[in-house]
PDB file of C-alpha atoms in Angstrom:
ATOM      1  CA  UNK A   4       0.000   0.000   0.000  1.00 76.00           C
ATOM      2  CA  UNK A   5       1.560   3.262  -1.173  1.00 84.00           C
ATOM      3  CA  UNK A   6       1.980   6.218   1.167  1.00 88.00           C
ATOM      4  CA  UNK A   7       1.024   8.695  -1.571  1.00 95.00           C
ATOM      5  CA  UNK A   8      -2.348   8.237  -3.278  1.00 96.00           C
ATOM      6  CA  UNK A   9      -2.898   8.649  -7.016  1.00 97.00           C
ATOM      7  CA  UNK A  10      -5.851   7.742  -9.227  1.00 97.00           C
ATOM      8  CA  UNK A  11      -5.120   4.446 -10.967  1.00 97.00           C
ATOM      9  CA  UNK A  12      -5.898   5.809 -14.406  1.00 97.00           C
ATOM     10  CA  UNK A  13      -6.436   8.956 -16.421  1.00 98.00           C
ATOM     11  CA  UNK A  14      -7.153   9.485 -20.088  1.00 97.00           C
ATOM     12  CA  UNK A  15      -7.633  12.083 -22.746  1.00 96.00           C
ATOM     13  CA  UNK A  16      -7.701  12.635 -26.461  1.00 97.00           C
ATOM     14  CA  UNK A  17      -4.752  14.078 -28.359  1.00 97.00           C
ATOM     15  CA  UNK A  18      -4.363  17.769 -27.676  1.00 97.00           C
ATOM     16  CA  UNK A  19      -6.302  17.689 -24.416  1.00 97.00           C
ATOM     17  CA  UNK A  20      -5.009  18.601 -20.992  1.00 98.00           C
ATOM     18  CA  UNK A  21      -4.785  15.805 -18.441  1.00 98.00           C
ATOM     19  CA  UNK A  22      -4.147  16.332 -14.737  1.00 98.00           C
ATOM     20  CA  UNK A  23      -2.957  13.685 -12.284  1.00 98.00           C
ATOM     21  CA  UNK A  24      -3.270  14.248  -8.562  1.00 98.00           C
ATOM     22  CA  UNK A  25      -1.080  12.976  -5.750  1.00 98.00           C
ATOM     23  CA  UNK A  26      -2.376  13.103  -2.193  1.00 97.00           C
ATOM     24  CA  UNK A  27      -0.131  12.812   0.844  1.00 96.00           C
ATOM     25  CA  UNK A  28       0.203  14.143   4.362  1.00 94.00           C
ATOM     26  CA  UNK A  29       2.012  16.728   6.445  1.00 94.00           C
ATOM     27  CA  UNK A  30       5.076  14.506   6.836  1.00 92.00           C
ATOM     28  CA  UNK A  31       5.707  14.129   3.102  1.00 93.00           C
ATOM     29  CA  UNK A  32       4.096  16.455   0.548  1.00 95.00           C
ATOM     30  CA  UNK A  33       3.085  18.942   3.219  1.00 94.00           C
ATOM     31  CA  UNK A  34       6.666  19.640   4.217  1.00 92.00           C
ATOM     32  CA  UNK A  35       8.845  18.442   1.340  1.00 93.00           C
ATOM     33  CA  UNK A  36       9.302  18.776  -2.385  1.00 95.00           C
ATOM     34  CA  UNK A  37       7.369  16.587  -4.811  1.00 97.00           C
ATOM     35  CA  UNK A  38       8.840  14.690  -7.754  1.00 98.00           C
ATOM     36  CA  UNK A  39       7.259  12.995 -10.734  1.00 98.00           C
ATOM     37  CA  UNK A  40       8.599  10.041 -12.684  1.00 98.00           C
ATOM     38  CA  UNK A  41       7.412   8.712 -16.039  1.00 98.00           C
ATOM     39  CA  UNK A  42       7.671   5.007 -16.831  1.00 98.00           C
ATOM     40  CA  UNK A  43       6.931   3.192 -20.069  1.00 97.00           C
ATOM     41  CA  UNK A  44       6.170  -0.545 -19.877  1.00 94.00           C
ATOM     42  CA  UNK A  45       9.318  -2.623 -19.652  1.00 94.00           C
ATOM     43  CA  UNK A  46      11.615   0.332 -19.045  1.00 97.00           C
ATOM     44  CA  UNK A  47      13.103   2.159 -16.092  1.00 98.00           C
ATOM     45  CA  UNK A  48      11.416   5.277 -14.684  1.00 98.00           C
ATOM     46  CA  UNK A  49      12.633   8.647 -15.858  1.00 97.00           C
ATOM     47  CA  UNK A  50      12.642  11.852 -13.812  1.00 97.00           C
ATOM     48  CA  UNK A  51       9.979  14.188 -15.168  1.00 98.00           C
ATOM     49  CA  UNK A  52       9.574  16.912 -12.525  1.00 98.00           C
ATOM     50  CA  UNK A  53      11.753  17.772  -9.532  1.00 97.00           C
ATOM     51  CA  UNK A  54      11.331  20.233  -6.668  1.00 96.00           C
ATOM     52  CA  UNK A  55       7.575  20.520  -7.310  1.00 96.00           C
ATOM     53  CA  UNK A  56       7.699  22.217 -10.709  1.00 97.00           C
ATOM     54  CA  UNK A  57      11.165  22.042 -12.260  1.00 97.00           C
ATOM     55  CA  UNK A  58      11.770  20.166 -15.488  1.00 97.00           C
ATOM     56  CA  UNK A  59      15.066  18.421 -16.237  1.00 96.00           C
ATOM     57  CA  UNK A  60      16.582  19.271 -19.588  1.00 95.00           C
ATOM     58  CA  UNK A  61      14.906  17.324 -22.352  1.00 95.00           C
ATOM     59  CA  UNK A  62      11.463  17.218 -20.726  1.00 97.00           C
ATOM     60  CA  UNK A  63       8.919  19.076 -22.869  1.00 96.00           C
ATOM     61  CA  UNK A  64       7.241  22.107 -21.336  1.00 96.00           C
ATOM     62  CA  UNK A  65       3.910  20.352 -21.890  1.00 97.00           C
ATOM     63  CA  UNK A  66       4.600  18.760 -18.538  1.00 98.00           C
ATOM     64  CA  UNK A  67       4.119  20.912 -15.482  1.00 98.00           C
ATOM     65  CA  UNK A  68       3.962  20.264 -11.762  1.00 98.00           C
ATOM     66  CA  UNK A  69       2.380  22.082  -8.859  1.00 98.00           C
ATOM     67  CA  UNK A  70       1.867  21.627  -5.142  1.00 97.00           C
ATOM     68  CA  UNK A  71      -0.635  22.932  -2.640  1.00 97.00           C
ATOM     69  CA  UNK A  72      -0.726  21.842   0.982  1.00 97.00           C
ATOM     70  CA  UNK A  73      -0.564  18.065   1.156  1.00 97.00           C
ATOM     71  CA  UNK A  74      -1.438  17.488  -2.501  1.00 98.00           C
ATOM     72  CA  UNK A  75       0.385  17.828  -5.777  1.00 98.00           C
ATOM     73  CA  UNK A  76      -0.554  17.666  -9.436  1.00 98.00           C
ATOM     74  CA  UNK A  77       1.066  16.818 -12.717  1.00 98.00           C
ATOM     75  CA  UNK A  78      -0.492  18.387 -15.792  1.00 98.00           C
ATOM     76  CA  UNK A  79       0.100  17.263 -19.344  1.00 98.00           C
ATOM     77  CA  UNK A  80      -1.084  19.826 -21.848  1.00 97.00           C
ATOM     78  CA  UNK A  81      -1.392  19.129 -25.545  1.00 96.00           C
ATOM     79  CA  UNK A  82      -1.568  15.400 -24.857  1.00 97.00           C
ATOM     80  CA  UNK A  83       0.307  13.257 -27.377  1.00 97.00           C
ATOM     81  CA  UNK A  84       0.243   9.533 -28.058  1.00 97.00           C
ATOM     82  CA  UNK A  85       3.813   9.197 -26.787  1.00 96.00           C
ATOM     83  CA  UNK A  86       2.663  10.408 -23.354  1.00 97.00           C
ATOM     84  CA  UNK A  87       0.892   7.103 -22.773  1.00 97.00           C
ATOM     85  CA  UNK A  88       2.776   5.762 -19.757  1.00 97.00           C
ATOM     86  CA  UNK A  89       2.643   5.306 -16.013  1.00 98.00           C
ATOM     87  CA  UNK A  90       3.329   8.322 -13.823  1.00 98.00           C
ATOM     88  CA  UNK A  91       4.503   8.183 -10.216  1.00 98.00           C
ATOM     89  CA  UNK A  92       4.743  10.968  -7.687  1.00 98.00           C
ATOM     90  CA  UNK A  93       7.302  10.801  -4.881  1.00 97.00           C
ATOM     91  CA  UNK A  94       8.416  12.781  -1.875  1.00 96.00           C
ATOM     92  CA  UNK A  95      10.739  12.695   1.083  1.00 92.00           C
ATOM     93  CA  UNK A  96       8.850  11.617   4.202  1.00 91.00           C
ATOM     94  CA  UNK A  97       9.856  12.798   7.664  1.00 87.00           C
ATOM     95  CA  UNK A  98       7.909  10.066   9.474  1.00 82.00           C
ATOM     96  CA  UNK A  99       8.914   6.500  10.214  1.00 70.00           C
ATOM     97  CA  UNK A 100       7.375   5.496   6.873  1.00 64.00           C
ATOM     98  CA  UNK A 101      10.145   7.300   5.032  1.00 71.00           C
ATOM     99  CA  UNK A 102      12.467   8.473   4.100  1.00 86.00           C
ATOM    100  CA  UNK A 103      11.440   8.335   0.424  1.00 93.00           C
ATOM    101  CA  UNK A 104       7.948   7.332  -0.636  1.00 94.00           C
ATOM    102  CA  UNK A 105       6.283   6.830  -3.999  1.00 95.00           C
ATOM    103  CA  UNK A 106       2.715   7.193  -5.121  1.00 96.00           C
ATOM    104  CA  UNK A 107       0.620   4.288  -6.290  1.00 94.00           C
ATOM    105  CA  UNK A 108       1.010   5.275  -9.927  1.00 97.00           C
ATOM    106  CA  UNK A 109      -1.376   6.538 -12.610  1.00 98.00           C
ATOM    107  CA  UNK A 110      -1.661   4.971 -16.028  1.00 98.00           C
ATOM    108  CA  UNK A 111      -2.332   7.590 -18.678  1.00 98.00           C
ATOM    109  CA  UNK A 112      -4.124   6.453 -21.807  1.00 97.00           C
ATOM    110  CA  UNK A 113      -4.398   8.514 -24.952  1.00 96.00           C
ATOM    111  CA  UNK A 114      -7.757   7.761 -26.554  1.00 94.00           C
TER     112      UNK A 114
ATOM    113  CA  UNK B  19      27.266  10.390 -19.451  1.00 92.00           C
ATOM    114  CA  UNK B  20      26.885   8.176 -16.402  1.00 96.00           C
ATOM    115  CA  UNK B  21      25.253   4.806 -16.978  1.00 98.00           C
ATOM    116  CA  UNK B  22      24.213   2.165 -14.465  1.00 98.00           C
ATOM    117  CA  UNK B  23      23.931  -1.581 -14.953  1.00 98.00           C
ATOM    118  CA  UNK B  24      22.459  -4.028 -12.476  1.00 98.00           C
ATOM    119  CA  UNK B  25      23.665  -7.620 -12.286  1.00 98.00           C
ATOM    120  CA  UNK B  26      23.058 -10.663 -10.143  1.00 96.00           C
ATOM    121  CA  UNK B  27      21.177 -13.960  -9.951  1.00 96.00           C
ATOM    122  CA  UNK B  28      17.730 -13.927 -11.473  1.00 95.00           C
ATOM    123  CA  UNK B  29      16.503 -16.686  -9.189  1.00 98.00           C
ATOM    124  CA  UNK B  30      16.894 -16.881  -5.418  1.00 98.00           C
ATOM    125  CA  UNK B  31      15.518 -19.540  -3.093  1.00 98.00           C
ATOM    126  CA  UNK B  32      13.241 -18.580  -0.198  1.00 97.00           C
ATOM    127  CA  UNK B  33      15.083 -17.761   3.054  1.00 96.00           C
ATOM    128  CA  UNK B  34      18.326 -17.100   1.160  1.00 98.00           C
ATOM    129  CA  UNK B  35      20.030 -13.783   0.520  1.00 98.00           C
ATOM    130  CA  UNK B  36      19.466 -11.771  -2.628  1.00 98.00           C
ATOM    131  CA  UNK B  37      22.664 -10.111  -3.856  1.00 98.00           C
ATOM    132  CA  UNK B  38      22.824  -7.511  -6.622  1.00 98.00           C
ATOM    133  CA  UNK B  39      25.532  -5.207  -7.920  1.00 98.00           C
ATOM    134  CA  UNK B  40      25.214  -1.936  -9.797  1.00 98.00           C
ATOM    135  CA  UNK B  41      28.164  -1.033 -11.999  1.00 98.00           C
ATOM    136  CA  UNK B  42      28.685   2.657 -12.688  1.00 98.00           C
ATOM    137  CA  UNK B  43      30.245   3.639 -16.021  1.00 97.00           C
ATOM    138  CA  UNK B  44      30.936   6.935 -17.735  1.00 96.00           C
ATOM    139  CA  UNK B  45      32.089   8.587 -14.530  1.00 94.00           C
ATOM    140  CA  UNK B  46      33.502   7.988 -11.096  1.00 95.00           C
ATOM    141  CA  UNK B  47      31.130   6.869  -8.368  1.00 95.00           C
ATOM    142  CA  UNK B  48      33.061   9.166  -6.041  1.00 93.00           C
ATOM    143  CA  UNK B  49      32.755  12.356  -8.095  1.00 88.00           C
ATOM    144  CA  UNK B  50      30.142  14.879  -7.092  1.00 85.00           C
ATOM    145  CA  UNK B  51      28.011  14.775  -3.996  1.00 87.00           C
ATOM    146  CA  UNK B  52      25.737  11.989  -5.157  1.00 94.00           C
ATOM    147  CA  UNK B  53      24.219   9.067  -3.326  1.00 95.00           C
ATOM    148  CA  UNK B  54      23.356   5.760  -4.915  1.00 97.00           C
ATOM    149  CA  UNK B  55      20.091   3.959  -4.376  1.00 97.00           C
ATOM    150  CA  UNK B  56      18.083   0.814  -4.938  1.00 98.00           C
ATOM    151  CA  UNK B  57      14.410   0.761  -5.887  1.00 98.00           C
ATOM    152  CA  UNK B  58      12.231  -2.223  -6.662  1.00 98.00           C
ATOM    153  CA  UNK B  59       8.975  -2.869  -8.479  1.00 97.00           C
ATOM    154  CA  UNK B  60       6.898  -6.059  -8.260  1.00 96.00           C
ATOM    155  CA  UNK B  61       5.395  -7.029 -11.594  1.00 95.00           C
ATOM    156  CA  UNK B  62       2.451  -4.796 -12.443  1.00 92.00           C
ATOM    157  CA  UNK B  63       2.822  -2.783  -9.258  1.00 94.00           C
ATOM    158  CA  UNK B  64       4.329   0.464  -8.027  1.00 94.00           C
ATOM    159  CA  UNK B  65       7.801   1.545  -7.024  1.00 96.00           C
ATOM    160  CA  UNK B  66       9.327   0.959  -3.595  1.00 95.00           C
ATOM    161  CA  UNK B  67      12.454   2.748  -2.384  1.00 95.00           C
ATOM    162  CA  UNK B  68      14.833   0.328  -0.686  1.00 96.00           C
ATOM    163  CA  UNK B  69      17.681   2.540   0.423  1.00 95.00           C
ATOM    164  CA  UNK B  70      20.686   4.643  -0.555  1.00 95.00           C
ATOM    165  CA  UNK B  71      24.353   4.990   0.223  1.00 96.00           C
ATOM    166  CA  UNK B  72      26.979   7.695  -0.102  1.00 94.00           C
ATOM    167  CA  UNK B  73      30.543   6.826  -1.028  1.00 94.00           C
ATOM    168  CA  UNK B  74      31.416   7.765   2.565  1.00 92.00           C
ATOM    169  CA  UNK B  75      29.428   4.711   3.610  1.00 91.00           C
ATOM    170  CA  UNK B  76      26.587   6.653   5.170  1.00 92.00           C
ATOM    171  CA  UNK B  77      23.312   4.946   4.318  1.00 91.00           C
ATOM    172  CA  UNK B  78      19.533   5.172   4.756  1.00 90.00           C
ATOM    173  CA  UNK B  79      17.062   2.343   4.406  1.00 91.00           C
ATOM    174  CA  UNK B  80      13.335   1.841   4.069  1.00 91.00           C
ATOM    175  CA  UNK B  81      12.134   1.132   7.620  1.00 89.00           C
ATOM    176  CA  UNK B  82       9.953  -1.717   6.386  1.00 89.00           C
ATOM    177  CA  UNK B  83      13.036  -3.527   5.072  1.00 89.00           C
ATOM    178  CA  UNK B  84      15.797  -2.136   7.247  1.00 69.00           C
ATOM    179  CA  UNK B  85      16.628  -5.232   9.243  1.00 87.00           C
ATOM    180  CA  UNK B  86      17.103  -7.285   6.080  1.00 96.00           C
ATOM    181  CA  UNK B  87      18.868  -4.730   3.878  1.00 96.00           C
ATOM    182  CA  UNK B  88      22.574  -4.105   3.491  1.00 96.00           C
ATOM    183  CA  UNK B  89      23.804  -1.581   0.943  1.00 96.00           C
ATOM    184  CA  UNK B  90      27.535  -1.225   0.392  1.00 96.00           C
ATOM    185  CA  UNK B  91      29.820   0.661  -1.956  1.00 96.00           C
ATOM    186  CA  UNK B  92      33.154  -0.294  -3.533  1.00 96.00           C
ATOM    187  CA  UNK B  93      34.782   2.811  -4.943  1.00 95.00           C
ATOM    188  CA  UNK B  94      37.748   0.843  -6.298  1.00 96.00           C
ATOM    189  CA  UNK B  95      35.393  -1.109  -8.547  1.00 97.00           C
ATOM    190  CA  UNK B  96      33.078   1.842  -9.203  1.00 97.00           C
ATOM    191  CA  UNK B  97      30.060  -0.076  -8.040  1.00 97.00           C
ATOM    192  CA  UNK B  98      27.609  -0.465  -5.208  1.00 98.00           C
ATOM    193  CA  UNK B  99      25.658  -3.456  -3.996  1.00 98.00           C
ATOM    194  CA  UNK B 100      22.455  -4.621  -2.363  1.00 98.00           C
ATOM    195  CA  UNK B 101      21.956  -7.600  -0.102  1.00 98.00           C
ATOM    196  CA  UNK B 102      18.474  -8.560   1.058  1.00 98.00           C
ATOM    197  CA  UNK B 103      18.335 -11.431   3.506  1.00 97.00           C
ATOM    198  CA  UNK B 104      15.633 -13.966   4.352  1.00 96.00           C
ATOM    199  CA  UNK B 105      13.800 -13.410   1.094  1.00 97.00           C
ATOM    200  CA  UNK B 106      10.271 -14.586   0.408  1.00 97.00           C
ATOM    201  CA  UNK B 107       8.068 -14.578  -2.661  1.00 97.00           C
ATOM    202  CA  UNK B 108       7.069 -11.026  -1.738  1.00 96.00           C
ATOM    203  CA  UNK B 109      10.594  -9.916  -2.658  1.00 97.00           C
ATOM    204  CA  UNK B 110      10.099 -11.001  -6.269  1.00 98.00           C
ATOM    205  CA  UNK B 111      10.446  -7.822  -8.303  1.00 98.00           C
ATOM    206  CA  UNK B 112      12.414  -5.822 -10.820  1.00 98.00           C
ATOM    207  CA  UNK B 113      15.299  -4.191  -8.969  1.00 98.00           C
ATOM    208  CA  UNK B 114      16.614  -0.843 -10.209  1.00 98.00           C
ATOM    209  CA  UNK B 115      19.723   1.004  -9.146  1.00 98.00           C
ATOM    210  CA  UNK B 116      19.894   4.772  -9.502  1.00 98.00           C
ATOM    211  CA  UNK B 117      22.020   7.847  -8.924  1.00 97.00           C
ATOM    212  CA  UNK B 118      20.550  10.394  -6.534  1.00 95.00           C
ATOM    213  CA  UNK B 119      20.884  14.131  -6.451  1.00 93.00           C
ATOM    214  CA  UNK B 120      20.146  15.778  -3.128  1.00 91.00           C
ATOM    215  CA  UNK B 121      20.747  18.936  -1.177  1.00 89.00           C
ATOM    216  CA  UNK B 122      19.117  21.906   0.476  1.00 89.00           C
ATOM    217  CA  UNK B 123      17.261  24.808  -1.082  1.00 87.00           C
ATOM    218  CA  UNK B 124      15.299  27.457   0.820  1.00 84.00           C
ATOM    219  CA  UNK B 125      15.668  25.354   3.969  1.00 84.00           C
ATOM    220  CA  UNK B 126      13.987  22.407   2.258  1.00 85.00           C
ATOM    221  CA  UNK B 127      15.716  19.143   1.495  1.00 87.00           C
ATOM    222  CA  UNK B 128      15.514  17.835  -2.051  1.00 91.00           C
ATOM    223  CA  UNK B 129      16.242  14.315  -3.195  1.00 93.00           C
ATOM    224  CA  UNK B 130      15.557  12.593  -6.481  1.00 95.00           C
ATOM    225  CA  UNK B 131      16.888   9.892  -8.804  1.00 96.00           C
ATOM    226  CA  UNK B 132      18.192  11.386 -12.016  1.00 95.00           C
ATOM    227  CA  UNK B 133      19.948   8.405 -13.611  1.00 97.00           C
ATOM    228  CA  UNK B 134      18.515   4.893 -13.580  1.00 98.00           C
ATOM    229  CA  UNK B 135      19.734   1.463 -14.544  1.00 98.00           C
ATOM    230  CA  UNK B 136      17.597  -0.668 -16.832  1.00 98.00           C
ATOM    231  CA  UNK B 137      16.603  -2.972 -13.984  1.00 98.00           C
ATOM    232  CA  UNK B 138      17.041  -6.661 -13.337  1.00 98.00           C
ATOM    233  CA  UNK B 139      14.337  -9.176 -12.534  1.00 98.00           C
ATOM    234  CA  UNK B 140      14.716 -11.277  -9.417  1.00 98.00           C
ATOM    235  CA  UNK B 141      12.377 -14.164  -8.719  1.00 98.00           C
ATOM    236  CA  UNK B 142      12.204 -15.825  -5.315  1.00 98.00           C
ATOM    237  CA  UNK B 143      11.180 -19.420  -5.752  1.00 96.00           C
ATOM    238  CA  UNK B 144      12.288 -22.887  -4.745  1.00 95.00           C
TER     239      UNK B 144
END
């Protein structure tokens, strides 16, 4: 059972905006940065967003992250077929559950 | 560009110890203020952070696994390793190694994996 909660799935048509939520608590999202990782089937995860809303070089600006209180969101604007993947949020956790926890993952489908 | 490659037995018997190594290429494991971590993923499920180690030997582990986990580093071989003892079928997973970037900004600690290995599948079965 994951410490951070995400919806199991999300979908949209090409060009649409899709938002994935990540719900945590005071000990993780509420007091630490949030990260997002993208994972295609059969491959390793790739860092997509760090420190809540920063994109590593090479990540398209269609991907954006935000955080408010104990929740965070990943938005994909201008959805493309190549965005079909699993997305995981993560955060440092100051409680005994930590120190680093992942979300349950959201599978994004492009219709 | 730094690359990571996991290696080790793909099959481990229950109650035995799982041993994996992550070879670092394209750079020295000792350069920069990085830590090196292990993450696992059961088939069709989410990611679980196992632990990390600095080249100084300082390490952190997932509390749920701590008593069974040993992470070590060998700077002379440019690699780090994972040992997980007393394994059961629940330890069957893809195991990834990764390079971590961490530090402090605006009084907040940041920590993320920016380079990943391809992963290696470990099955626990008799």
